[in-house]
Amino acid sequence: MLEKTFDPQSVEPRLYAQWEEAGAFAPTSDPSAEPFSIVIPPPNVTGSLHIGHALNNTLQDVLTRFERMRGKAALWLPGTDHAGIATQMVVERQLAAEGNISRREMGREAFVAKIWEWKEKSSGTIQNQLRRLGASCDWSRERFTLDDGLSAAVRKVFVQLHKEGLIYRDKRLVNWQPDLQTAVSDLEVENVEVNGHMWRFRYPVEGQEGRYVVVATTRPETMIGDTAVAVHPGDERYQDLVGQKVWLPLTGRLIPIIADDYADPEKGTGAVKITPAHDFNDFRVGQRHGLEAINVFTPDAKLNDVAPESYRGLDRFVARKRIVADMDELGLLDGVDNHRLMVPYDEKSKLVVIEPYLTDQWYVDAATLAKPAIAAVENGDTVFVPKNWDKTYFEWLRNIEPWCVSRQLWWGHRIPAWYGPDGHIFVEETETEALAAAAAHYDAPTPLTQDEDVLDTWFSSALWPFSTMGWPQETADLKRFYPTHTLVTGFDIIFFWVARMMMMGLHFQHQVPFKRVVINALIRDEKGQKMSKTKGNVIDPLELIDAYGCDAVRFTMAAMSGQARDVRLSRQRVEGYRNFGTKLWNASRFTQMNECYRVEGFDPAGVKDTLNRWIRGQTVKTVQDVTVALEACAFDVAAATIYRFIWNVVCDWYVELSKPILNGTDEAAKAETRAMTAWTLDVCLTLLHPFSPFITEELWDKLGQVGPARTGLLITTPWPKLPADWIDAEADAEIDWVVDLVTEVRSVRAEMNVPPGARPPLTLAGAQGATRERLDRHLDLILTLARLQSVTEVEAAPAGSVPFVIGEATAALSIAEFIDVRAEQARLKKEIGGLDGDIERTAKKLGNVDFIARAKEEVVEENRARLADAQTAKAKLEAALARLDTVG
RNA sequence: GGGCGGCUAGCUCAGCUGGUUAGAGCGUCUCGUUUACACCGAGAAGGUCGGGGGUUCGAACCCCUCGCCGCCCACCA
């Protein structure tokens, strides 16, 4: 006999170990099995998994388990991402907190060694969390973006793209993170609207004493680097000034006034200062006009030696105040306004203001790589689920900018580029090859220095679907499992990751990396707030698992997954699904108590009893619905279907209706019902397994201890395939009738305040669909569930009589009439409603003066008649309804 | 400025290509120790489906419009 309750704490680790020992997570070696593969979105090794990972990984596991049970060679490939900046920041912060020396003092090698230490610990934590989540991923294939194989893939890709001219070095403005002193990509910049100021400065016109050009700026400190003032070519105010020069205050430089469309006459004063080295727009203007780009900042965003001496070494924000003050003193401050402006912040720290900065970096020609990636989604080689996300994908890819892939960090893939003494660049996969190339180039062995920079972390992630399968080796896995079938990920990394995997996958494998991209929502807290460590509202999945069990957490994730963008996680909901597990557990106990054991060779096709034929059909329908839903990744629909079937069909009705049989004397019916109950429960366990693997596996084992031996663990048990002709319309009609009848009687009892203990006689007068025979057939069920003593049939009751009696209470209606009255009331109400609309419309028409004036008399007459008819009809119906209301 | 979501019961959300009386869970109220389950059972209350207009025999669903809320993208001094 099963214990009183299911104990997740003890069962979960035991079963997980059992699955691993059985090798259940590895794809079947059966060569005829259709492959089904998923690569995990590799979690960052920055720390531990949050609840969002729990959602994402639950969905992947549901799919993997589902397809595995369907007999496919299911591979879910796990791994982690080195997460360049993020991890380096975490470790640096940790070093600082522990009072250690900084990374610069420590040196590159020692610092990287420290990060590796951190990585070992962190990936262990993550692995443990995934296990606790029941993730059935194939640990033997686990990968890390910085491991040897993946690093080789990264080098090969870089070198090949370089040789193809798709990677190049360029000097242009980048988004510079002055705190870390590295370039970051556009995507890592978060523009935040803040309150700021707009200052208006006067730049004196050369040779015209007392004449100024007034420019507006939100960034006074960059004026040191101005190399022009631009006005719109058509702006009359400045026509005569174009081609002249102004003095740039504080520097004593003369800069030209140029005409450029970029200057908007409507904005500010119509004249705009141009600082090519510190503004993306100005950079472009500068290029058009051949302006010098004067960099005024040091890498940590202090004013450099270009600035007048008094500003040198000042932080950019200190310099701003100083410059404004000095301009004011010189009488060159025309004014200052409050102004809302967008300030670019570093997405990771949310504290550091990103600086457009002129540097040499490596770029990927993303526009070229994007073309096939766009086409692949357009022609359906890869589909998004939900479909709408392809818009987001297209939008970005169609307007893509060159991808800056170099980072001035230490943690990551070192760029495979070496520099000769004269600066000549050798891009090769290894230093040996680079030296050889250099020797050939210089006609003599020549020492080289490797590029100090590392690659953007997303560079290696972009290769993930094939690098994890062993590429550049032509491995068996690559052949079998690439392209992967489904990618499950959050919409926040469609640009960062999905689009780039598409680009790289198509370029290097000539096939899309995945056929389907399932986008899952973001999880928020109960109040709809984004979870963050600083807010302290982060829910740790392990804490939930400890409290409610893994199955409940997983089921919650699946059930909530239908929501478009964000889902609110409530503990109550998890609790509800924990209760669902308990319900299933107790239903299983019921079957044991009633000796509902599985029977060797039992075939549901042959069941005779109506109830059993009914549940057979219900089971078939459920299997169909769940299968269809899972195929479409409608996890919420699938979960709801199973939930309702187990609770509201099997427990509420099948189990209840089977009691009279199980306690009765018809041995044949009893044996059949027992076998059928066991069979039905088995199907329930199978269907529920992808969602709640632990409780189902446990019950599978426990219930398998009597009867024919199980042939294997539930995890590898085939998904049910049941014939559609097991649905029995006649049995459905019969049981539906019983269910409706019982439901009605319960409602009537409650309305009539029949005492709970009372078992009144029930007299049915021509109940809907009721015949003596039909009543007798289900008498036990009805009496038990409706809690009645007897059912007596009478002849159609005379008008005004009392044909239906429950206990002491007197009712004016029979059950049948009661049902009919309700239906009739509803029908009448609806009809009246319809007439109301008609009356309203017609009355309105007749009230329209124009209509009366223009329409023919007979048309008006027609409408009057119609209105009158509708009104009389309504009056009649209302009277009828009123009568019914008094009777009811 | 573009794009995308959302607005349905007190709360969190379902409601597929328009079709009987708009559903679930939680919460609330009433009743219940019927031999699986109080992490349970029975019943009830509670909704002008954001507002307005339109199409239709019929709209939560389609069209138009307005209003909030949220997200993403965008170089505007």
Short mmCIF file of N, CA and C (backbone and C1' of nucleotides) in Angstrom, two decimals, chain A residues 216-218 263-264 267-268 270 272 281 284 339 342 388 495 563-565 568 572 578-579 582-583 586-587 589-590 593 647 651 655-656 659 746-747 750 756 787 830, chain B residues 2-6 11-15 20-21 23-27 31-32 34-44 54 58 70-77:
data_model
loop_
_atom_site.label_atom_id
_atom_site.label_comp_id
_atom_site.label_asym_id
_atom_site.label_seq_id
_atom_site.Cartn_x
_atom_site.Cartn_y
_atom_site.Cartn_z
N ALA A 216 23.31 74.60 -29.27
CA ALA A 216 22.73 73.97 -28.07
C ALA A 216 23.38 72.62 -27.88
N THR A 217 23.62 72.25 -26.64
CA THR A 217 24.23 70.95 -26.38
C THR A 217 23.79 70.41 -25.04
N THR A 218 23.76 69.09 -24.96
CA THR A 218 23.51 68.45 -23.67
C THR A 218 24.82 67.95 -23.08
N ALA A 263 21.64 69.10 -39.66
CA ALA A 263 21.20 70.19 -38.79
C ALA A 263 19.71 70.44 -39.04
N ASP A 264 18.96 70.41 -37.99
CA ASP A 264 17.51 70.56 -38.10
C ASP A 264 17.13 71.98 -37.66
N LYS A 267 15.16 72.33 -34.45
CA LYS A 267 15.70 71.91 -33.16
C LYS A 267 16.66 72.93 -32.61
N GLY A 268 16.56 73.15 -31.32
CA GLY A 268 17.50 74.05 -30.67
C GLY A 268 17.55 75.39 -31.39
N GLY A 270 19.03 75.67 -34.33
CA GLY A 270 19.24 75.40 -35.75
C GLY A 270 20.71 75.23 -36.09
N VAL A 272 24.21 73.40 -34.90
CA VAL A 272 24.61 72.32 -34.01
C VAL A 272 26.13 72.15 -34.05
N ASN A 281 26.20 60.66 -34.61
CA ASN A 281 25.75 61.49 -35.73
C ASN A 281 26.86 62.38 -36.23
N ARG A 284 29.35 60.82 -38.47
CA ARG A 284 28.93 60.71 -39.87
C ARG A 284 29.05 62.07 -40.59
N HIS A 339 15.73 69.77 -19.69
CA HIS A 339 15.59 68.98 -20.90
C HIS A 339 15.55 67.50 -20.55
N MET A 342 17.87 61.13 -23.47
CA MET A 342 18.21 59.73 -23.32
C MET A 342 19.69 59.61 -23.02
N ASN A 388 4.43 35.58 -34.19
CA ASN A 388 4.65 37.03 -34.21
C ASN A 388 6.07 37.48 -33.95
N PHE A 495 17.84 38.90 -30.50
CA PHE A 495 18.91 39.59 -31.24
C PHE A 495 20.27 39.02 -30.87
N GLN A 563 1.33 32.43 -21.60
CA GLN A 563 1.25 33.88 -21.60
C GLN A 563 2.29 34.51 -22.50
N ALA A 564 1.86 35.56 -23.15
CA ALA A 564 2.63 36.11 -24.25
C ALA A 564 3.99 36.65 -23.82
N ARG A 565 4.02 37.56 -22.88
CA ARG A 565 5.25 38.28 -22.62
C ARG A 565 5.80 38.05 -21.23
N ARG A 568 3.14 36.20 -14.15
CA ARG A 568 3.32 36.48 -12.73
C ARG A 568 3.29 35.16 -12.00
N GLN A 572 0.50 30.57 -4.62
CA GLN A 572 -0.77 29.87 -4.49
C GLN A 572 -0.99 28.90 -5.64
N ARG A 578 0.56 21.45 -6.44
CA ARG A 578 1.03 20.45 -5.48
C ARG A 578 -0.17 19.61 -5.04
N ASN A 579 -1.28 20.28 -4.80
CA ASN A 579 -2.50 19.57 -4.41
C ASN A 579 -2.95 18.58 -5.50
N THR A 582 -1.13 15.50 -5.06
CA THR A 582 -1.68 14.75 -3.95
C THR A 582 -2.96 14.02 -4.36
N LYS A 583 -3.74 14.73 -5.16
CA LYS A 583 -5.00 14.13 -5.64
C LYS A 583 -4.71 12.86 -6.43
N ASN A 586 -3.63 10.11 -4.16
CA ASN A 586 -4.74 9.51 -3.43
C ASN A 586 -5.62 8.65 -4.32
N ALA A 587 -5.79 9.08 -5.54
CA ALA A 587 -6.56 8.26 -6.47
C ALA A 587 -5.85 6.92 -6.64
N ARG A 589 -4.01 5.47 -4.43
CA ARG A 589 -4.26 4.70 -3.20
C ARG A 589 -5.64 4.04 -3.26
N PHE A 590 -6.57 4.78 -3.79
CA PHE A 590 -7.92 4.23 -3.93
C PHE A 590 -7.89 2.97 -4.79
N MET A 593 -6.54 0.12 -2.78
CA MET A 593 -7.47 -0.38 -1.77
C MET A 593 -8.57 -1.22 -2.38
N TRP A 647 -8.39 15.12 -12.69
CA TRP A 647 -9.18 15.56 -11.53
C TRP A 647 -10.68 15.50 -11.82
N CYS A 651 -11.13 11.37 -11.33
CA CYS A 651 -11.39 11.40 -9.88
C CYS A 651 -12.85 11.74 -9.57
N VAL A 655 -14.04 7.48 -10.80
CA VAL A 655 -13.81 6.81 -9.52
C VAL A 655 -15.11 6.77 -8.71
N GLU A 656 -15.83 7.87 -8.69
CA GLU A 656 -17.07 7.91 -7.91
C GLU A 656 -18.11 6.94 -8.47
N LYS A 659 -17.59 3.20 -7.76
CA LYS A 659 -17.73 2.68 -6.40
C LYS A 659 -18.87 1.66 -6.26
N ARG A 746 -28.31 17.55 -7.17
CA ARG A 746 -27.50 18.17 -6.11
C ARG A 746 -27.87 19.64 -5.94
N SER A 747 -28.01 20.30 -7.08
CA SER A 747 -28.33 21.71 -7.04
C SER A 747 -29.71 21.95 -6.41
N ALA A 750 -29.70 21.48 -2.69
CA ALA A 750 -29.12 22.62 -1.99
C ALA A 750 -30.11 23.77 -1.94
N PRO A 756 -28.35 17.51 4.89
CA PRO A 756 -27.34 16.67 4.25
C PRO A 756 -27.54 15.19 4.51
N ARG A 787 -27.33 11.15 -3.51
CA ARG A 787 -27.70 10.91 -2.12
C ARG A 787 -29.22 10.87 -1.96
N LYS A 830 -33.01 35.14 -23.87
CA LYS A 830 -32.24 35.42 -25.07
C LYS A 830 -33.13 36.06 -26.14
P G B 2 4.95 57.06 -35.51
"O5'" G B 2 6.06 56.06 -36.07
"C5'" G B 2 5.67 54.92 -36.80
"C4'" G B 2 6.79 53.92 -36.80
"C3'" G B 2 6.37 52.55 -36.30
"O3'" G B 2 5.68 51.84 -37.30
"C1'" G B 2 8.39 53.15 -35.27
P G B 3 4.22 51.29 -36.95
"O5'" G B 3 4.62 49.93 -36.24
"C5'" G B 3 5.51 49.03 -36.89
"C4'" G B 3 6.12 48.09 -35.91
"C3'" G B 3 5.16 47.35 -35.01
"O3'" G B 3 4.49 46.31 -35.68
"C1'" G B 3 6.99 48.09 -33.73
P C B 4 2.99 45.96 -35.27
"O5'" C B 4 3.26 45.12 -33.95
"C5'" C B 4 4.19 44.05 -33.97
"C4'" C B 4 4.48 43.60 -32.57
"C3'" C B 4 3.24 43.30 -31.73
"O3'" C B 4 2.68 42.06 -32.09
"C1'" C B 4 4.77 44.53 -30.44
P G B 5 1.20 41.76 -31.68
"O5'" G B 5 1.45 41.23 -30.22
"C5'" G B 5 0.53 41.52 -29.26
"C4'" G B 5 1.12 41.28 -27.90
"C3'" G B 5 0.06 41.44 -26.84
"O3'" G B 5 -0.58 40.20 -26.64
"C1'" G B 5 1.85 42.89 -26.34
P G B 6 -2.19 40.25 -26.81
"O5'" G B 6 -2.62 40.80 -25.37
"C5'" G B 6 -2.08 40.21 -24.21
"C4'" G B 6 -2.19 41.14 -23.04
"C3'" G B 6 -3.58 41.68 -22.75
"O3'" G B 6 -4.36 40.73 -22.07
"C1'" G B 6 -2.02 43.44 -22.60
P C B 11 -9.45 42.41 -9.05
"O5'" C B 11 -8.42 41.32 -8.52
"C5'" C B 11 -7.36 41.68 -7.64
"C4'" C B 11 -6.46 40.48 -7.44
"C3'" C B 11 -5.89 39.90 -8.73
"O3'" C B 11 -4.69 40.58 -9.11
"C1'" C B 11 -6.81 38.16 -7.44
P U B 12 -4.30 40.67 -10.63
"O5'" U B 12 -3.92 39.15 -10.95
"C5'" U B 12 -2.70 38.61 -10.43
"C4'" U B 12 -2.52 37.20 -10.93
"C3'" U B 12 -2.68 37.03 -12.44
"O3'" U B 12 -1.50 37.40 -13.13
"C1'" U B 12 -3.90 35.35 -11.34
P C B 13 -1.61 37.84 -14.64
"O5'" C B 13 -2.72 36.83 -15.18
"C5'" C B 13 -2.67 36.32 -16.49
"C4'" C B 13 -3.24 34.94 -16.47
"C3'" C B 13 -3.95 34.51 -17.75
"O3'" C B 13 -3.01 34.07 -18.71
"C1'" C B 13 -5.27 33.89 -15.90
P A B 14 -3.41 34.10 -20.25
"O5'" A B 14 -4.10 32.68 -20.39
"C5'" A B 14 -5.48 32.60 -20.57
"C4'" A B 14 -5.87 31.16 -20.68
"C3'" A B 14 -6.67 30.85 -21.94
"O3'" A B 14 -5.85 30.43 -22.99
"C1'" A B 14 -7.92 30.25 -20.05
P G B 15 -5.97 31.11 -24.41
"O5'" G B 15 -7.53 30.99 -24.70
"C5'" G B 15 -8.12 29.73 -25.02
"C4'" G B 15 -9.61 29.86 -25.07
"C3'" G B 15 -10.16 30.90 -26.05
"O3'" G B 15 -10.17 30.44 -27.38
"C1'" G B 15 -11.23 31.15 -23.98
P U B 20 -21.92 29.13 -28.64
"O5'" U B 20 -22.09 28.08 -27.49
"C5'" U B 20 -23.06 28.34 -26.46
"C4'" U B 20 -24.43 28.50 -27.06
"C3'" U B 20 -25.55 28.66 -26.03
"O3'" U B 20 -26.59 29.44 -26.59
"C1'" U B 20 -25.77 26.57 -27.15
P U B 21 -27.07 30.65 -25.77
"O5'" U B 21 -26.53 30.52 -24.28
"C5'" U B 21 -26.38 31.73 -23.53
"C4'" U B 21 -26.16 31.44 -22.07
"C3'" U B 21 -24.74 31.01 -21.70
"O3'" U B 21 -24.29 31.79 -20.60
"C1'" U B 21 -26.35 29.60 -20.70
P G B 23 -19.87 29.33 -18.92
"O5'" G B 23 -18.85 28.26 -18.33
"C5'" G B 23 -18.06 28.60 -17.23
"C4'" G B 23 -16.67 28.12 -17.48
"C3'" G B 23 -15.78 28.11 -16.25
"O3'" G B 23 -15.98 26.93 -15.51
"C1'" G B 23 -14.65 29.18 -18.02
P A B 24 -15.78 26.98 -13.95
"O5'" A B 24 -14.20 26.79 -13.84
"C5'" A B 24 -13.59 25.66 -14.44
"C4'" A B 24 -12.10 25.75 -14.27
"C3'" A B 24 -11.64 26.07 -12.86
"O3'" A B 24 -11.59 24.90 -12.07
"C1'" A B 24 -10.50 27.46 -14.40
P G B 25 -11.79 25.02 -10.50
"O5'" G B 25 -10.41 25.65 -10.05
"C5'" G B 25 -9.20 24.89 -10.15
"C4'" G B 25 -8.03 25.76 -9.76
"C3'" G B 25 -8.19 26.47 -8.43
"O3'" G B 25 -7.82 25.64 -7.35
"C1'" G B 25 -7.48 28.02 -10.06
P C B 26 -8.58 25.78 -5.98
"O5'" C B 26 -8.05 27.18 -5.47
"C5'" C B 26 -6.68 27.36 -5.11
"C4'" C B 26 -6.39 28.82 -4.88
"C3'" C B 26 -7.28 29.51 -3.84
"O3'" C B 26 -6.85 29.24 -2.51
"C1'" C B 26 -7.11 30.87 -5.76
P G B 27 -7.96 29.12 -1.37
"O5'" G B 27 -8.56 30.59 -1.33
"C5'" G B 27 -7.74 31.67 -0.88
"C4'" G B 27 -8.51 32.97 -1.01
"C3'" G B 27 -9.88 32.98 -0.34
"O3'" G B 27 -9.79 33.22 1.05
"C1'" G B 27 -10.07 33.88 -2.51
P C B 31 -23.22 26.79 7.64
"O5'" C B 31 -23.29 25.38 6.90
"C5'" C B 31 -24.55 24.79 6.64
"C4'" C B 31 -24.38 23.59 5.75
"C3'" C B 31 -23.46 22.49 6.25
"O3'" C B 31 -24.08 21.70 7.25
"C1'" C B 31 -23.03 22.86 3.98
P G B 32 -23.15 21.07 8.36
"O5'" G B 32 -22.36 19.96 7.54
"C5'" G B 32 -23.07 18.82 7.07
"C4'" G B 32 -22.20 18.01 6.16
"C3'" G B 32 -21.00 17.34 6.79
"O3'" G B 32 -21.37 16.19 7.52
"C1'" G B 32 -20.41 18.24 4.70
P U B 34 -18.39 10.74 6.56
"O5'" U B 34 -19.77 10.50 5.79
"C5'" U B 34 -20.42 9.24 5.83
"C4'" U B 34 -20.36 8.55 4.49
"C3'" U B 34 -18.95 8.39 3.90
"O3'" U B 34 -18.39 7.16 4.33
"C1'" U B 34 -20.42 9.30 2.29
P U B 35 -16.98 7.14 4.97
"O5'" U B 35 -16.00 6.94 3.72
"C5'" U B 35 -14.57 7.02 3.90
"C4'" U B 35 -13.95 5.65 3.74
"C3'" U B 35 -13.98 5.09 2.33
"O3'" U B 35 -12.95 5.60 1.51
"C1'" U B 35 -14.75 3.45 3.75
P A B 36 -12.97 5.34 -0.03
"O5'" A B 36 -11.51 5.82 -0.46
"C5'" A B 36 -10.35 5.23 0.09
"C4'" A B 36 -9.18 6.15 -0.16
"C3'" A B 36 -9.36 7.57 0.37
"O3'" A B 36 -8.93 7.66 1.71
"C1'" A B 36 -8.72 7.66 -1.90
P C B 37 -9.58 8.75 2.72
"O5'" C B 37 -8.98 10.12 2.17
"C5'" C B 37 -7.59 10.40 2.31
"C4'" C B 37 -7.23 11.56 1.41
"C3'" C B 37 -7.94 12.87 1.71
"O3'" C B 37 -7.23 13.59 2.71
"C1'" C B 37 -8.00 12.44 -0.62
P A B 38 -8.00 14.13 3.97
"O5'" A B 38 -8.39 15.63 3.61
"C5'" A B 38 -7.42 16.55 3.06
"C4'" A B 38 -7.88 17.95 3.40
"C3'" A B 38 -7.47 18.43 4.79
"O3'" A B 38 -6.90 19.72 4.72
"C1'" A B 38 -9.84 18.55 4.51
P C B 39 -5.40 20.01 4.47
"O5'" C B 39 -5.29 20.06 2.88
"C5'" C B 39 -5.46 21.29 2.06
"C4'" C B 39 -5.21 20.86 0.66
"C3'" C B 39 -5.86 19.49 0.40
"O3'" C B 39 -7.06 19.50 -0.35
"C1'" C B 39 -3.46 19.42 0.04
P C B 40 -7.38 20.08 -1.64
"O5'" C B 40 -8.44 19.02 -2.09
"C5'" C B 40 -8.14 17.62 -2.04
"C4'" C B 40 -9.35 16.84 -1.57
"C3'" C B 40 -10.69 17.33 -2.07
"O3'" C B 40 -10.91 16.96 -3.41
"C1'" C B 40 -10.87 16.81 0.20
P G B 41 -11.81 17.88 -4.32
"O5'" G B 41 -13.25 17.52 -3.79
"C5'" G B 41 -13.73 16.20 -3.92
"C4'" G B 41 -15.08 16.07 -3.27
"C3'" G B 41 -16.12 17.09 -3.69
"O3'" G B 41 -16.68 16.79 -4.95
"C1'" G B 41 -16.17 16.86 -1.36
P A B 42 -17.17 17.95 -5.85
"O5'" A B 42 -18.55 18.32 -5.15
"C5'" A B 42 -19.62 17.39 -5.13
"C4'" A B 42 -20.79 18.01 -4.43
"C3'" A B 42 -21.19 19.38 -4.93
"O3'" A B 42 -21.95 19.33 -6.12
"C1'" A B 42 -21.13 19.40 -2.59
P G B 43 -21.81 20.49 -7.17
"O5'" G B 43 -22.51 21.70 -6.41
"C5'" G B 43 -23.91 21.67 -6.20
"C4'" G B 43 -24.31 22.76 -5.26
"C3'" G B 43 -24.07 24.18 -5.72
"O3'" G B 43 -25.04 24.61 -6.66
"C1'" G B 43 -23.42 23.98 -3.48
P A B 44 -24.67 25.70 -7.73
"O5'" A B 44 -24.61 27.02 -6.83
"C5'" A B 44 -25.78 27.47 -6.16
"C4'" A B 44 -25.45 28.61 -5.25
"C3'" A B 44 -24.88 29.84 -5.94
"O3'" A B 44 -25.91 30.63 -6.49
"C1'" A B 44 -23.63 29.36 -4.00
P G B 54 -23.26 51.52 -34.77
"O5'" G B 54 -22.38 50.75 -35.86
"C5'" G B 54 -22.05 51.39 -37.08
"C4'" G B 54 -21.00 50.61 -37.82
"C3'" G B 54 -21.40 49.23 -38.30
"O3'" G B 54 -22.18 49.28 -39.47
"C1'" G B 54 -19.23 49.15 -37.35
P G B 58 -27.12 40.09 -36.50
"O5'" G B 58 -26.40 39.06 -35.53
"C5'" G B 58 -27.03 38.70 -34.30
"C4'" G B 58 -26.23 37.62 -33.61
"C3'" G B 58 -24.78 37.96 -33.33
"O3'" G B 58 -24.66 38.72 -32.15
"C1'" G B 58 -24.92 35.80 -34.28
P G B 70 3.32 51.69 -17.07
"O5'" G B 70 3.89 50.44 -17.88
"C5'" G B 70 4.13 49.22 -17.19
"C4'" G B 70 4.36 48.12 -18.18
"C3'" G B 70 5.57 48.26 -19.09
"O3'" G B 70 6.78 48.00 -18.42
"C1'" G B 70 3.73 47.42 -20.31
P C B 71 8.11 48.69 -18.96
"O5'" C B 71 8.48 47.77 -20.20
"C5'" C B 71 8.82 46.41 -20.00
"C4'" C B 71 8.88 45.69 -21.33
"C3'" C B 71 9.90 46.25 -22.32
"O3'" C B 71 11.21 45.80 -22.05
"C1'" C B 71 7.85 45.89 -23.44
P C B 72 12.43 46.75 -22.42
"O5'" C B 72 12.53 46.54 -24.00
"C5'" C B 72 12.83 45.26 -24.53
"C4'" C B 72 12.67 45.28 -26.02
"C3'" C B 72 13.49 46.33 -26.76
"O3'" C B 72 14.84 45.92 -26.93
"C1'" C B 72 11.29 46.36 -27.58
P C B 73 15.97 47.04 -26.95
"O5'" C B 73 15.74 47.70 -28.38
"C5'" C B 73 15.94 46.94 -29.56
"C4'" C B 73 15.44 47.70 -30.76
"C3'" C B 73 16.08 49.06 -31.00
"O3'" C B 73 17.35 48.96 -31.61
"C1'" C B 73 13.75 49.25 -31.25
P A B 74 18.47 50.01 -31.15
"O5'" A B 74 17.97 51.37 -31.82
"C5'" A B 74 17.57 51.40 -33.18
"C4'" A B 74 17.14 52.79 -33.54
"C3'" A B 74 17.89 53.92 -32.86
"O3'" A B 74 19.15 54.15 -33.48
"C1'" A B 74 15.58 54.36 -32.79
P C B 75 20.37 54.44 -32.53
"O5'" C B 75 20.08 55.89 -31.99
"C5'" C B 75 20.91 56.46 -31.00
"C4'" C B 75 21.30 57.86 -31.38
"C3'" C B 75 20.16 58.73 -31.85
"O3'" C B 75 19.52 59.34 -30.76
"C1'" C B 75 21.94 58.88 -33.40
P C B 76 17.95 59.30 -30.66
"O5'" C B 76 17.61 60.42 -29.63
"C5'" C B 76 17.08 61.66 -30.06
"C4'" C B 76 18.19 62.49 -30.62
"C3'" C B 76 18.14 63.97 -30.29
"O3'" C B 76 18.83 64.26 -29.09
"C1'" C B 76 18.31 63.69 -32.62
P A B 77 18.19 65.32 -28.05
"O5'" A B 77 19.25 66.48 -27.89
"C5'" A B 77 19.65 67.26 -28.89
"C4'" A B 77 21.11 67.09 -29.22
"C3'" A B 77 22.06 67.99 -28.42
"O3'" A B 77 23.35 67.39 -28.39
"C1'" A B 77 21.85 68.78 -30.65
#
